[in-house]
Amino acid sequence: MTALLLPGPDGVLAEHVLGAPGAWTRPSAPLTSRVVYAAAHVVPQRWADNSPGAPAVLDWDATLAFRHELWSYGLGVADAMDTAQRGMGLDWAATQDLVKRSAAEAASVGGMLACGAGTDQLDLTTVPAGRRGLDAVLGAYREQVELVAGSGATVILMASRALAAVAVGPQDYLDVYGTLLDEVDRPVILHWLGPMFDPALAGYWGSGDVAAATETFLELIEAHPGKVDGVKVSLLDAAHETALRARLATLTARVRLYTGDDFNYPELIHGDGTHHSDALLGIFAAIAPLASTALQAYDAGDADRGHALLASTQELGRHIFSAPTPHYKTGVAFLAWLNGQQPGFVMVGGQQAGRSLPHLVRTFRLADAAGLLRDPELAAARVRQLLAVHGLVG
């Protein structure tokens, strides 16, 4: 039995007894009932200058080992995404290296890999307005698409802060994305990231009205049959996703809906009896062993067990992704540290400071309740260290 003292809401310490790790299993064959990617984070070198604005210096052994862990559970890896701190510490130079290294590792084990292509090499303060600005955005996208496609990974066309800044209406989005889809030689994944994840993306697709934006989104997809493998929708709106999923099912060319809803993923992956969502989720990086076991249950025809397992992590997902939502990455890295998947609780750009001690303590409690702490003694020892740094004895 492993126990430690944890502070409650009033700061008073009380004993917490940890449960046992869950009986999670690795699949013996590829997962088939759902197509699933876990969006992986990056691990910096502990001794690097991980201050805000400093170039990212990564611990490649830990970063790539984390991806191998996800592949070992049958999950695909979505790399160089916002979970990897694109736009929050991971610069373009490090991103290029990450894509190339992850692609090489994926090829070595036959792992499924998709990588984000965006426009974050642009300096937003110097992007011109009008047609020149749109051309700059298009050029930046092309550079990143070439990198990802050339590595052999599936391209994820990420939402662009630069495009959101220079576009004046839906047609600008249709022109930029339409040109890119005309040029790719393999289907891509479109990523619609909501302003709760990044306020700079408010009004994406040319409208602050989600219904109007959805029509533009669908117009783009319908005009390019066979060019879109799927769409990752991260709006934290289950009703909208369910309706969009049904609309996509009517298209001649199949387009998957990869849920990016880290609040409502259990019901969306489970489905409504007619349609279900596939997944591309940051939370799956934090719950990979359980998520894989749940998907294995779906493959075996035991949908009720699969749903129940995923539902057992919903409170954890909602907590990690609670407002301010961009700092969910801190929770993913924190759990990786507790589970011995990175040597220190540190993030590029100093983002480990993005969550308070009470928030992290609750993350620990919820992960323990879900059976996600693989070595309770190690996790408890590391939480004691964290409490000591904060002037508490755990």
XYZ file of C-alpha atoms in Angstrom:
394
model
C 0.000 0.000 0.000
C 1.353 3.420 -0.997
C 0.162 6.496 0.860
C 1.112 10.141 1.116
C -0.222 13.377 2.543
C -2.009 15.615 0.044
C -3.372 19.125 0.575
C -7.119 19.597 0.361
C -8.879 22.716 -0.939
C -8.049 24.481 2.337
C -4.380 23.483 2.160
C -4.672 21.084 5.091
C -2.764 17.846 4.542
C -4.620 14.540 4.752
C -3.620 10.997 3.921
C -4.298 9.688 0.441
C -3.920 5.972 -0.217
C -3.135 5.143 -3.830
C -4.963 2.434 -5.707
C -3.429 -0.226 -7.914
C -2.596 0.348 -11.576
C -5.231 -0.803 -14.025
C -4.895 -4.147 -15.792
C -4.257 -2.559 -19.169
C -3.169 -4.634 -22.149
C -1.266 -4.048 -25.364
C -3.017 -5.270 -28.511
C -1.832 -8.402 -30.268
C -3.052 -7.109 -33.634
C -3.762 -3.677 -35.163
C -6.790 -1.843 -33.773
C -9.602 -1.865 -36.337
C -12.894 -0.553 -34.952
C -11.713 3.054 -34.696
C -8.852 5.019 -36.260
C -7.141 6.732 -33.362
C -4.236 9.133 -32.966
C -2.806 10.321 -29.659
C -1.375 13.847 -29.867
C 2.044 13.613 -28.228
C 3.898 16.261 -26.227
C 7.630 16.998 -26.294
C 10.185 16.700 -23.507
C 12.904 19.376 -23.225
C 16.389 18.912 -21.889
C 16.248 19.657 -18.177
C 19.370 21.833 -18.240
C 18.342 23.908 -21.268
C 17.107 27.492 -21.079
C 13.425 26.585 -20.947
C 12.306 30.142 -20.350
C 9.539 31.854 -22.359
C 10.795 32.798 -25.810
C 13.947 30.683 -25.676
C 14.619 28.240 -28.547
C 13.328 24.746 -27.803
C 16.054 22.230 -26.957
C 14.527 18.773 -26.750
C 15.462 15.595 -24.909
C 15.237 13.384 -27.975
C 15.557 10.096 -26.102
C 12.571 10.842 -23.860
C 10.549 12.547 -26.603
C 10.874 9.661 -29.054
C 10.508 6.966 -26.374
C 7.129 8.465 -25.517
C 6.042 8.014 -29.146
C 7.203 4.395 -29.145
C 5.107 3.823 -26.040
C 2.014 5.095 -27.872
C 2.744 2.903 -30.900
C 3.216 -0.113 -28.622
C -0.396 0.305 -27.520
C -1.613 0.307 -31.117
C -2.303 4.032 -31.214
C -1.267 6.339 -34.011
C 0.801 9.386 -33.123
C -0.253 12.905 -34.076
C 2.925 14.916 -33.848
C 3.973 18.557 -34.109
C 0.479 19.591 -33.013
C -0.641 22.029 -30.343
C -0.078 19.269 -27.743
C 3.602 19.429 -28.719
C 3.423 23.157 -27.862
C 3.261 24.592 -31.368
C 2.816 28.304 -30.775
C 3.608 27.883 -27.070
C 7.329 27.179 -26.967
C 8.069 24.758 -29.804
C 9.653 26.863 -32.547
C 9.816 26.068 -36.259
C 13.445 24.920 -36.169
C 12.726 22.310 -33.492
C 9.460 21.355 -35.222
C 11.294 20.448 -38.421
C 13.642 18.181 -36.485
C 10.713 16.646 -34.597
C 8.843 15.752 -37.784
C 11.893 14.157 -39.394
C 12.894 12.184 -36.303
C 9.352 10.999 -35.538
C 8.884 9.910 -39.148
C 12.063 7.857 -39.040
C 10.986 6.213 -35.786
C 7.496 5.508 -37.134
C 8.965 3.834 -40.204
C 11.192 1.653 -38.007
C 8.184 0.087 -36.242
C 5.401 0.523 -38.780
C 3.687 3.092 -36.564
C 0.918 5.340 -37.835
C 2.008 8.990 -37.897
C 0.348 12.261 -38.856
C 2.059 15.636 -38.398
C 0.844 19.195 -38.261
C 1.604 21.613 -41.088
C 0.854 25.227 -40.270
C 2.266 28.715 -40.721
C 4.031 29.370 -37.427
C 7.353 30.193 -39.106
C 5.746 33.556 -39.955
C 6.160 36.582 -37.692
C 2.585 37.796 -37.233
C 3.765 41.371 -36.727
C 5.212 41.488 -40.243
C 2.564 39.623 -42.242
C 1.059 42.178 -44.665
C -2.658 42.678 -45.185
C -4.628 41.742 -48.264
C -3.470 39.527 -51.117
C 0.196 39.774 -50.117
C -0.670 38.458 -46.681
C -2.665 35.551 -48.102
C 0.235 34.706 -50.416
C 2.596 34.714 -47.428
C 0.269 32.334 -45.574
C 0.030 30.062 -48.604
C 3.806 29.999 -48.974
C 4.283 29.108 -45.309
C 1.731 26.307 -45.532
C 3.437 24.950 -48.663
C 6.812 24.831 -46.916
C 5.412 22.860 -44.006
C 3.283 20.547 -46.154
C 6.377 19.706 -48.183
C 8.273 18.840 -44.997
C 5.543 16.584 -43.576
C 4.639 14.881 -46.848
C 8.301 14.408 -47.684
C 8.824 12.628 -44.355
C 6.146 10.086 -45.238
C 3.701 11.223 -42.552
C 0.073 12.121 -43.165
C -0.370 15.898 -43.394
C -2.609 17.633 -40.875
C -3.468 21.126 -42.121
C -3.479 23.022 -38.836
C -5.465 26.162 -38.190
C -3.357 29.258 -38.871
C -3.148 32.320 -36.653
C -1.736 34.231 -39.624
C -4.657 33.287 -41.857
C -7.127 34.242 -39.132
C -5.392 37.638 -38.920
C -5.377 38.476 -42.646
C -8.515 36.760 -43.989
C -11.472 39.107 -44.457
C -14.145 36.484 -45.113
C -14.950 32.866 -46.018
C -13.625 33.154 -49.569
C -10.091 33.798 -48.344
C -10.188 30.507 -46.427
C -11.619 28.671 -49.421
C -8.908 30.111 -51.685
C -5.965 29.237 -49.414
C -7.141 25.793 -48.357
C -8.506 25.028 -51.821
C -5.119 25.721 -53.394
C -3.397 23.452 -50.885
C -5.879 20.631 -51.451
C -5.465 20.954 -55.206
C -1.704 20.537 -54.779
C -1.460 17.573 -52.369
C -1.049 14.093 -53.802
C -2.385 12.239 -50.756
C -5.453 12.871 -48.580
C -4.880 15.177 -45.617
C -6.578 15.835 -42.307
C -8.163 19.255 -41.773
C -7.939 20.693 -38.263
C -10.569 23.071 -36.912
C -9.300 24.352 -33.577
C -11.673 26.481 -31.552
C -10.874 29.735 -29.707
C -11.069 27.987 -26.340
C -7.765 26.353 -27.325
C -6.351 29.451 -29.034
C -8.144 32.814 -28.822
C -6.270 33.994 -31.942
C -8.411 31.571 -33.972
C -11.749 33.214 -33.191
C -13.915 33.545 -36.306
C -12.090 30.816 -38.197
C -13.523 29.892 -41.606
C -14.617 33.498 -41.936
C -17.374 33.761 -39.334
C -17.866 33.934 -35.598
C -21.112 32.030 -36.112
C -20.304 28.315 -35.874
C -23.181 27.308 -38.151
C -22.004 29.658 -40.904
C -18.396 28.569 -40.451
C -19.493 24.944 -40.738
C -21.083 25.604 -44.124
C -17.809 27.069 -45.406
C -15.920 24.094 -43.989
C -18.248 21.654 -45.751
C -18.115 23.635 -48.987
C -14.333 23.245 -49.013
C -14.512 19.490 -48.400
C -17.245 18.892 -50.983
C -15.266 20.798 -53.622
C -12.248 18.497 -53.170
C -13.466 14.881 -53.141
C -10.778 12.380 -52.286
C -8.400 15.019 -50.922
C -9.588 14.964 -47.284
C -9.026 11.812 -45.246
C -10.782 13.310 -42.259
C -11.393 16.362 -40.130
C -10.248 16.942 -36.565
C -12.777 19.131 -34.821
C -11.780 20.671 -31.477
C -14.728 22.849 -30.476
C -15.745 20.988 -27.277
C -19.322 20.863 -28.620
C -20.657 17.301 -28.834
C -23.943 18.301 -30.479
C -22.144 20.187 -33.245
C -19.765 17.288 -33.835
C -22.596 14.764 -34.012
C -24.442 16.872 -36.579
C -21.286 17.457 -38.641
C -20.471 13.743 -38.520
C -23.877 12.940 -39.993
C -23.352 15.526 -42.751
C -19.957 14.069 -43.633
C -21.505 10.608 -43.890
C -23.632 11.788 -46.823
C -20.613 12.701 -48.962
C -19.654 10.461 -51.876
C -16.009 10.206 -50.778
C -15.576 9.006 -47.204
C -14.381 11.664 -44.764
C -13.699 10.613 -41.182
C -14.483 12.782 -38.214
C -11.567 12.611 -35.786
C -12.943 13.921 -32.539
C -10.748 16.500 -30.852
C -13.273 16.930 -28.045
C -11.361 16.146 -24.872
C -14.528 16.747 -22.824
C -16.980 14.440 -24.599
C -14.808 11.831 -26.324
C -16.352 8.732 -24.634
C -19.826 9.292 -26.119
C -18.497 10.524 -29.461
C -16.181 7.552 -29.970
C -18.934 5.190 -28.789
C -21.349 6.676 -31.305
C -25.109 7.011 -31.563
C -25.911 3.654 -33.130
C -25.564 4.991 -36.664
C -22.270 6.881 -36.709
C -19.241 7.119 -34.447
C -16.212 9.389 -34.335
C -12.637 8.305 -34.769
C -10.177 10.240 -32.611
C -7.193 12.566 -32.601
C -6.870 13.569 -28.976
C -4.389 15.103 -26.595
C -5.995 13.265 -23.688
C -5.132 9.927 -25.312
C -1.450 10.700 -24.761
C -2.229 10.842 -21.032
C -4.470 7.740 -20.899
C -2.880 5.601 -23.624
C -2.907 2.199 -21.839
C -6.555 2.565 -20.837
C -7.587 3.989 -24.219
C -5.945 1.076 -26.012
C -7.643 -1.446 -23.739
C -10.989 0.248 -24.406
C -10.455 0.110 -28.168
C -9.489 -3.543 -27.920
C -12.860 -4.122 -26.241
C -14.611 -2.397 -29.167
C -12.665 -4.611 -31.574
C -13.794 -7.684 -29.632
C -17.445 -6.637 -29.893
C -17.759 -5.515 -26.269
C -18.771 -1.914 -26.919
C -20.278 -1.491 -23.447
C -16.941 -2.260 -21.783
C -15.084 -0.028 -24.204
C -17.438 2.848 -23.480
C -17.281 2.297 -19.720
C -13.486 2.374 -19.736
C -13.352 5.615 -21.692
C -16.072 7.136 -19.502
C -13.997 6.355 -16.406
C -11.476 8.973 -17.583
C -13.938 11.693 -18.557
C -13.602 13.639 -15.311
C -9.815 13.559 -15.701
C -10.081 14.795 -19.293
C -12.376 17.643 -18.359
C -10.070 18.650 -15.539
C -6.871 18.590 -17.604
C -8.588 20.577 -20.372
C -10.374 23.016 -18.078
C -9.979 26.762 -18.630
C -7.557 28.236 -19.450
C -7.627 25.344 -21.920
C -4.326 26.125 -23.742
C -2.517 24.985 -20.609
C -3.836 21.420 -20.844
C -0.345 20.495 -22.091
C 0.945 20.975 -18.551
C -1.292 18.156 -17.337
C -0.102 15.810 -20.088
C 3.543 16.481 -19.222
C 2.811 16.183 -15.483
C 1.351 12.692 -15.895
C 4.265 11.670 -18.113
C 6.619 12.757 -15.319
C 4.636 10.882 -12.665
C 4.778 7.745 -14.806
C 8.530 7.945 -15.346
C 8.233 8.850 -19.025
C 10.329 11.984 -18.605
C 13.039 12.652 -16.040
C 11.857 16.062 -14.871
C 8.643 18.056 -14.690
C 9.792 20.672 -17.155
C 8.409 21.987 -20.457
C 9.698 24.210 -23.241
C 8.851 27.831 -22.628
C 8.488 27.216 -18.894
C 4.940 25.965 -19.417
C 5.142 23.643 -16.406
C 4.078 26.758 -14.493
C 0.820 26.872 -16.461
C -1.166 25.072 -13.757
C -1.432 25.653 -10.026
C -0.457 23.172 -7.336
C -4.134 22.470 -6.440
C -4.841 21.750 -10.118
C -1.920 19.307 -10.335
C -2.872 17.584 -7.087
C -6.369 16.990 -8.427
C -4.878 15.668 -11.674
C -2.876 13.202 -9.584
C -5.956 12.105 -7.626
C -8.042 11.572 -10.761
C -5.284 9.682 -12.570
C -4.918 7.428 -9.536
C -8.671 6.791 -9.419
C -8.581 5.772 -13.104
C -5.700 3.343 -12.544
C -3.338 5.379 -14.721
C -0.356 5.577 -12.359
C 1.736 2.621 -13.494
C 4.123 2.738 -10.529
C 2.295 4.203 -7.504
C 5.469 4.410 -5.415
C 7.301 6.410 -8.072
C 4.296 8.687 -8.611
C 3.933 9.286 -4.884
C 7.643 10.036 -4.512
C 7.500 12.613 -7.285
C 4.404 14.286 -5.870
C 6.161 14.500 -2.508
C 9.026 16.288 -4.264
C 6.585 18.709 -5.877
C 4.913 19.422 -2.546
C 8.291 20.026 -0.904
C 9.206 22.583 -3.566
C 5.955 24.368 -2.681
C 6.811 24.354 1.015
C 4.634 21.378 1.922
C 5.567 17.938 3.236
C 3.616 15.161 1.501
